[in-house]
Amino acid sequence: MRILAVDDDPFILELLKEIIGHIGDHTLETAESGPEALAMMREANRFDCVLLDFQMPVMNGVEVCRALRTLDGYDQTPVVMLTAMSEKRYIDAAFLAGATDYINKPFEISDLRVRLGVIGSLVDARRDNGMTFSATPSGHRTSTDNAPLALHKPFEIRDIDGVVDVVALENYVSKLSRSRLFGSSVFAISIRRIEQLFMQVTPFDFQCMIVDVAEALSDTLGERNFIAAYAGSGSFVCVVEGAKIYNYPEFTDSLNLAIQRLEMHSSDGTRLRLRVSTGQASRIMWQSGTTALDLLSHAVNSAEQEAVRAEKQLDDFWYAGATA
Amino acid sequence: MEANAFDAGMSRLKKRFVQTHYERHDRLEDLAVTLQQPNPPASAAQEVESILHKIAGTAGSVGFKELGEAAQQVEVFIRDHAASNQAAIVKVLDAFLDVSLEFCDPIEKLMPQSAGDGFSAMAGTTH
């Protein structure tokens, strides 16, 4: 990979040159400030990955991350925060600004090797799939690629507060778990009758519908600290600060109301009526990386089961009414 | 051969870190004195935080894990209490300087006496 490392400490840059030269088939260029890095990125779309320090004069890492996301060719470039800042508020700010991963200094060489390997695979996959972003009628962006859209396949949603891609969310949850930052819980919401909706509309309409639900989710979670991602199959997984402090039925009602107010339509003018269900929340505890990710799967499974249960209950209600 | 080149590179960086650390330690001593004066400038605490941040970010990667951890603890404390508790900042900075001194002394024994000698002695030094 072609990597750009940005850090105001020349020693770190030298250390990275030594280590990255040793751990893989990567080339490294360096910048000592955010403005210098952004100027290098504006020159040409030549970096596959950006390593960003957090605390820097003039522009901090979060500001650089936000700025580089607006540059041509860098809307999907993996950004890894490489920082000594270990408090949760910095981790949250980094992922919300568009970071893909977060590594604390001092870093272990083996850890850096593994993370860069994973990032390299992501870069290759996105390049092979020809991933690009398309604007939706609501003014947001969603990723599209060469492969046909499958219901289970997650895609990226941009420009909605608190909504990140699912790879970043997985890294975020792993980071909280590894760092023993246990103040958050994970839950998911799932769109009911999603298979039927998927069959009913074009792939792009389906993506626009999901983006609209993301917007309603973001508005409903409002001022609460949260990070959410689309996980595929009409489900969003959300990490919120605090453990089980939500009134989930009330939250679900508010979200469904927000969705109704959007008055979604497909491009042929058909009104799209959809409702969501919320699954059970789990608190983030210390777990190995893999087990931490199981939390996300459990959250999604719980929401999908609740969606099926709610639809069945509705069917039973109508059936009972029809036979009464 | 490649591993040897990597080890040599890391040893060179370790030496660089040690040399820089002496300068940083001296500067932190000066800043500790400044912070004990009445109404010290806000820039003093900021500079302490910045120096500790750099130590915290690099020490562990070149084998000085405990030094880096101590720097990080004090850095976080200063970041959270910079405006409210000057006396406590001086106290924790003093505690860090004690830890730092313990690292400085054995390091000094291993420092090359001139530019061209003694570097191989640093290669295996970790704390």
Short mmCIF file of C-alpha atoms in Angstrom, two decimals, chain A residues 92-311:
data_model
loop_
_atom_site.label_atom_id
_atom_site.label_comp_id
_atom_site.label_asym_id
_atom_site.label_seq_id
_atom_site.Cartn_x
_atom_site.Cartn_y
_atom_site.Cartn_z
CA ASP A 92 -15.57 8.61 19.61
CA ALA A 93 -14.51 11.84 17.90
CA ALA A 94 -12.13 10.00 15.57
CA PHE A 95 -14.68 7.43 14.37
CA LEU A 96 -17.39 10.08 14.01
CA ALA A 97 -15.02 12.12 11.82
CA GLY A 98 -14.60 9.17 9.46
CA ALA A 99 -11.68 7.19 10.88
CA THR A 100 -11.58 3.50 9.97
CA ASP A 101 -9.47 2.27 12.89
CA TYR A 102 -7.77 3.56 16.03
CA ILE A 103 -4.38 2.39 17.28
CA ASN A 104 -2.89 3.67 20.49
CA LYS A 105 0.74 4.68 20.77
CA PRO A 106 3.00 3.21 21.77
CA PHE A 107 2.12 0.59 19.20
CA GLU A 108 3.29 -2.99 19.04
CA ILE A 109 4.97 -3.87 15.75
CA SER A 110 2.91 -7.06 15.48
CA ASP A 111 -0.33 -5.13 16.04
CA LEU A 112 0.56 -2.57 13.38
CA ARG A 113 1.40 -5.39 10.96
CA VAL A 114 -1.97 -7.09 11.52
CA ARG A 115 -4.00 -3.88 11.25
CA LEU A 116 -2.23 -2.76 8.08
CA GLY A 117 -2.80 -6.24 6.64
CA VAL A 118 -6.54 -5.92 7.28
CA ILE A 119 -6.59 -2.40 5.83
CA GLY A 120 -4.70 -3.69 2.77
CA SER A 121 -7.38 -6.34 2.18
CA LEU A 122 -10.07 -3.67 2.47
CA VAL A 123 -8.30 -1.43 -0.05
CA ASP A 124 -7.93 -4.35 -2.49
CA ALA A 125 -11.58 -5.38 -2.13
CA ARG A 126 -12.87 -1.84 -2.69
CA ARG A 127 -10.61 -1.40 -5.70
CA ASP A 128 -11.63 -4.78 -7.20
CA ASN A 129 -15.33 -4.03 -6.68
CA GLY A 130 -15.02 -0.56 -8.24
CA MET A 131 -16.69 1.06 -5.26
CA THR A 132 -17.93 4.63 -5.73
CA PHE A 133 -20.42 6.92 -4.00
CA SER A 134 -23.73 8.12 -5.45
CA ALA A 135 -25.86 10.99 -4.18
CA THR A 136 -29.36 10.15 -2.93
CA PRO A 137 -32.40 12.42 -3.41
CA SER A 138 -32.19 13.30 0.30
CA GLY A 139 -28.76 14.83 -0.27
CA HIS A 140 -26.67 12.08 1.32
CA ARG A 141 -24.33 9.59 -0.32
CA THR A 142 -24.33 5.82 -0.56
CA SER A 143 -21.74 3.42 -1.91
CA THR A 144 -22.31 1.39 -5.03
CA ASP A 145 -20.08 -1.12 -6.78
CA ASN A 146 -19.88 -3.51 -9.72
CA ALA A 147 -21.56 -6.39 -7.95
CA PRO A 148 -25.38 -6.66 -7.91
CA LEU A 149 -26.89 -5.45 -4.65
CA ALA A 150 -27.72 -8.34 -2.35
CA LEU A 151 -30.11 -7.94 0.56
CA HIS A 152 -27.61 -9.15 3.14
CA LYS A 153 -24.82 -6.93 1.86
CA PRO A 154 -23.95 -3.84 3.91
CA PHE A 155 -23.17 -0.66 2.00
CA GLU A 156 -21.77 2.65 3.13
CA ILE A 157 -23.82 5.70 4.00
CA ARG A 158 -22.20 9.12 4.21
CA ASP A 159 -23.06 12.59 5.47
CA ILE A 160 -25.43 11.54 8.26
CA ASP A 161 -24.41 12.43 11.82
CA GLY A 162 -23.32 9.39 13.83
CA VAL A 163 -23.54 6.94 10.91
CA VAL A 164 -20.29 5.23 9.89
CA ASP A 165 -19.47 2.19 7.78
CA VAL A 166 -19.76 -1.23 9.36
CA VAL A 167 -15.99 -1.92 9.24
CA ALA A 168 -15.37 1.23 11.27
CA LEU A 169 -18.12 0.26 13.72
CA GLU A 170 -16.57 -3.19 14.20
CA ASN A 171 -13.20 -1.57 14.86
CA TYR A 172 -14.84 0.91 17.24
CA VAL A 173 -16.48 -1.83 19.32
CA SER A 174 -13.26 -3.87 19.35
CA LYS A 175 -11.34 -0.80 20.46
CA LEU A 176 -13.75 -0.03 23.33
CA SER A 177 -13.62 -3.64 24.46
CA ARG A 178 -9.83 -3.97 24.27
CA SER A 179 -9.34 -0.66 26.05
CA ARG A 180 -11.80 -1.68 28.78
CA LEU A 181 -14.03 1.31 28.10
CA PHE A 182 -17.23 -0.30 29.28
CA GLY A 183 -19.74 2.53 29.44
CA SER A 184 -21.58 1.70 26.22
CA SER A 185 -24.20 -0.73 25.03
CA VAL A 186 -25.03 -2.19 21.65
CA PHE A 187 -28.45 -2.70 20.13
CA ALA A 188 -29.88 -3.00 16.62
CA ILE A 189 -32.98 -2.00 14.76
CA SER A 190 -34.38 -4.03 11.90
CA ILE A 191 -36.81 -3.02 9.15
CA ARG A 192 -39.82 -5.31 9.15
CA ARG A 193 -40.79 -7.18 5.93
CA ILE A 194 -37.40 -6.28 4.50
CA GLU A 195 -37.36 -9.15 1.95
CA GLN A 196 -40.66 -7.93 0.53
CA LEU A 197 -39.43 -4.33 0.32
CA PHE A 198 -36.20 -5.46 -1.32
CA MET A 199 -38.17 -7.27 -4.04
CA GLN A 200 -40.57 -4.37 -4.46
CA VAL A 201 -38.11 -1.61 -5.43
CA THR A 202 -35.03 -1.11 -7.60
CA PRO A 203 -31.62 -1.61 -5.95
CA PHE A 204 -30.94 2.15 -5.92
CA ASP A 205 -34.39 2.88 -4.47
CA PHE A 206 -33.67 0.28 -1.81
CA GLN A 207 -30.41 2.02 -0.94
CA CYS A 208 -32.16 5.41 -0.82
CA MET A 209 -34.78 3.92 1.50
CA ILE A 210 -32.06 2.60 3.81
CA VAL A 211 -30.35 6.02 3.77
CA ASP A 212 -33.67 7.64 4.77
CA VAL A 213 -34.00 5.20 7.68
CA ALA A 214 -30.43 6.09 8.68
CA GLU A 215 -31.42 9.75 8.72
CA ALA A 216 -34.48 9.03 10.87
CA LEU A 217 -32.33 6.91 13.21
CA SER A 218 -29.78 9.69 13.55
CA ASP A 219 -32.48 12.28 14.24
CA THR A 220 -34.19 10.04 16.80
CA LEU A 221 -30.98 9.26 18.67
CA GLY A 222 -30.46 13.01 18.53
CA GLU A 223 -28.13 14.48 21.09
CA ARG A 224 -27.25 11.13 22.66
CA ASN A 225 -23.68 9.99 22.03
CA PHE A 226 -24.03 7.22 19.50
CA ILE A 227 -22.36 5.57 16.52
CA ALA A 228 -24.39 3.46 14.11
CA ALA A 229 -23.80 1.52 10.90
CA TYR A 230 -25.87 -0.27 8.30
CA ALA A 231 -25.19 -3.98 8.72
CA GLY A 232 -27.14 -5.32 5.72
CA SER A 233 -30.57 -7.06 5.55
CA GLY A 234 -32.33 -3.85 6.62
CA SER A 235 -30.64 -3.76 10.04
CA PHE A 236 -28.66 -1.02 11.71
CA VAL A 237 -26.42 -1.69 14.66
CA CYS A 238 -25.99 1.15 17.17
CA VAL A 239 -23.57 1.78 20.00
CA VAL A 240 -24.86 4.23 22.59
CA GLU A 241 -23.29 5.61 25.71
CA GLY A 242 -24.74 4.11 28.88
CA ALA A 243 -26.13 0.71 29.70
CA LYS A 244 -29.80 -0.04 29.23
CA ILE A 245 -30.91 3.43 30.13
CA TYR A 246 -33.14 3.66 27.11
CA ASN A 247 -36.83 3.19 27.09
CA TYR A 248 -36.61 1.03 23.97
CA PRO A 249 -40.38 0.76 23.22
CA GLU A 250 -40.63 4.55 23.36
CA PHE A 251 -37.50 4.88 21.21
CA THR A 252 -38.94 2.45 18.64
CA ASP A 253 -42.21 4.41 18.51
CA SER A 254 -40.29 7.68 18.03
CA LEU A 255 -38.17 6.16 15.28
CA ASN A 256 -41.22 4.75 13.48
CA LEU A 257 -42.88 8.15 13.73
CA ALA A 258 -39.75 9.83 12.28
CA ILE A 259 -39.77 7.29 9.41
CA GLN A 260 -43.47 7.91 8.68
CA ARG A 261 -42.86 11.65 8.59
CA LEU A 262 -40.27 11.17 5.83
CA GLU A 263 -43.09 9.93 3.55
CA MET A 264 -40.79 7.66 1.59
CA HIS A 265 -41.60 6.85 -2.02
CA SER A 266 -39.90 4.70 -4.63
CA SER A 267 -38.84 6.41 -7.87
CA ASP A 268 -42.08 5.28 -9.60
CA GLY A 269 -44.07 7.17 -6.97
CA THR A 270 -45.20 4.17 -4.91
CA ARG A 271 -45.48 5.01 -1.22
CA LEU A 272 -43.10 2.92 0.88
CA ARG A 273 -44.61 2.03 4.22
CA LEU A 274 -42.13 0.59 6.59
CA ARG A 275 -41.68 0.08 10.27
CA VAL A 276 -38.76 -1.04 12.37
CA SER A 277 -38.32 -3.19 15.44
CA THR A 278 -35.66 -2.86 18.11
CA GLY A 279 -33.75 -5.80 19.55
CA GLN A 280 -32.28 -6.30 22.98
CA ALA A 281 -29.31 -4.23 24.13
CA SER A 282 -26.06 -5.72 25.43
CA ARG A 283 -23.44 -3.92 27.41
CA ILE A 284 -19.87 -3.85 26.07
CA MET A 285 -17.63 -5.81 28.42
CA TRP A 286 -14.06 -6.98 28.11
CA GLN A 287 -13.90 -9.56 25.39
CA SER A 288 -11.41 -10.70 22.84
CA GLY A 289 -11.71 -8.98 19.46
CA THR A 290 -13.79 -11.78 17.95
CA THR A 291 -16.14 -12.04 20.89
CA ALA A 292 -16.60 -8.29 20.91
CA LEU A 293 -17.78 -8.54 17.32
CA ASP A 294 -20.20 -11.30 18.35
CA LEU A 295 -22.02 -8.58 20.29
CA LEU A 296 -22.87 -6.93 16.99
CA SER A 297 -24.19 -10.18 15.52
CA HIS A 298 -26.26 -10.88 18.61
CA ALA A 299 -27.72 -7.37 18.47
CA VAL A 300 -28.69 -7.77 14.81
CA ASN A 301 -30.14 -11.27 15.35
CA SER A 302 -32.20 -10.01 18.27
CA ALA A 303 -33.61 -7.11 16.20
CA GLU A 304 -34.38 -9.37 13.24
CA GLN A 305 -36.17 -11.85 15.50
CA GLU A 306 -38.17 -9.01 17.03
CA ALA A 307 -39.08 -7.79 13.54
CA VAL A 308 -40.37 -11.24 12.61
CA ARG A 309 -42.23 -11.56 15.91
CA ALA A 310 -43.88 -8.15 15.50
CA GLU A 311 -45.04 -8.97 11.95
#
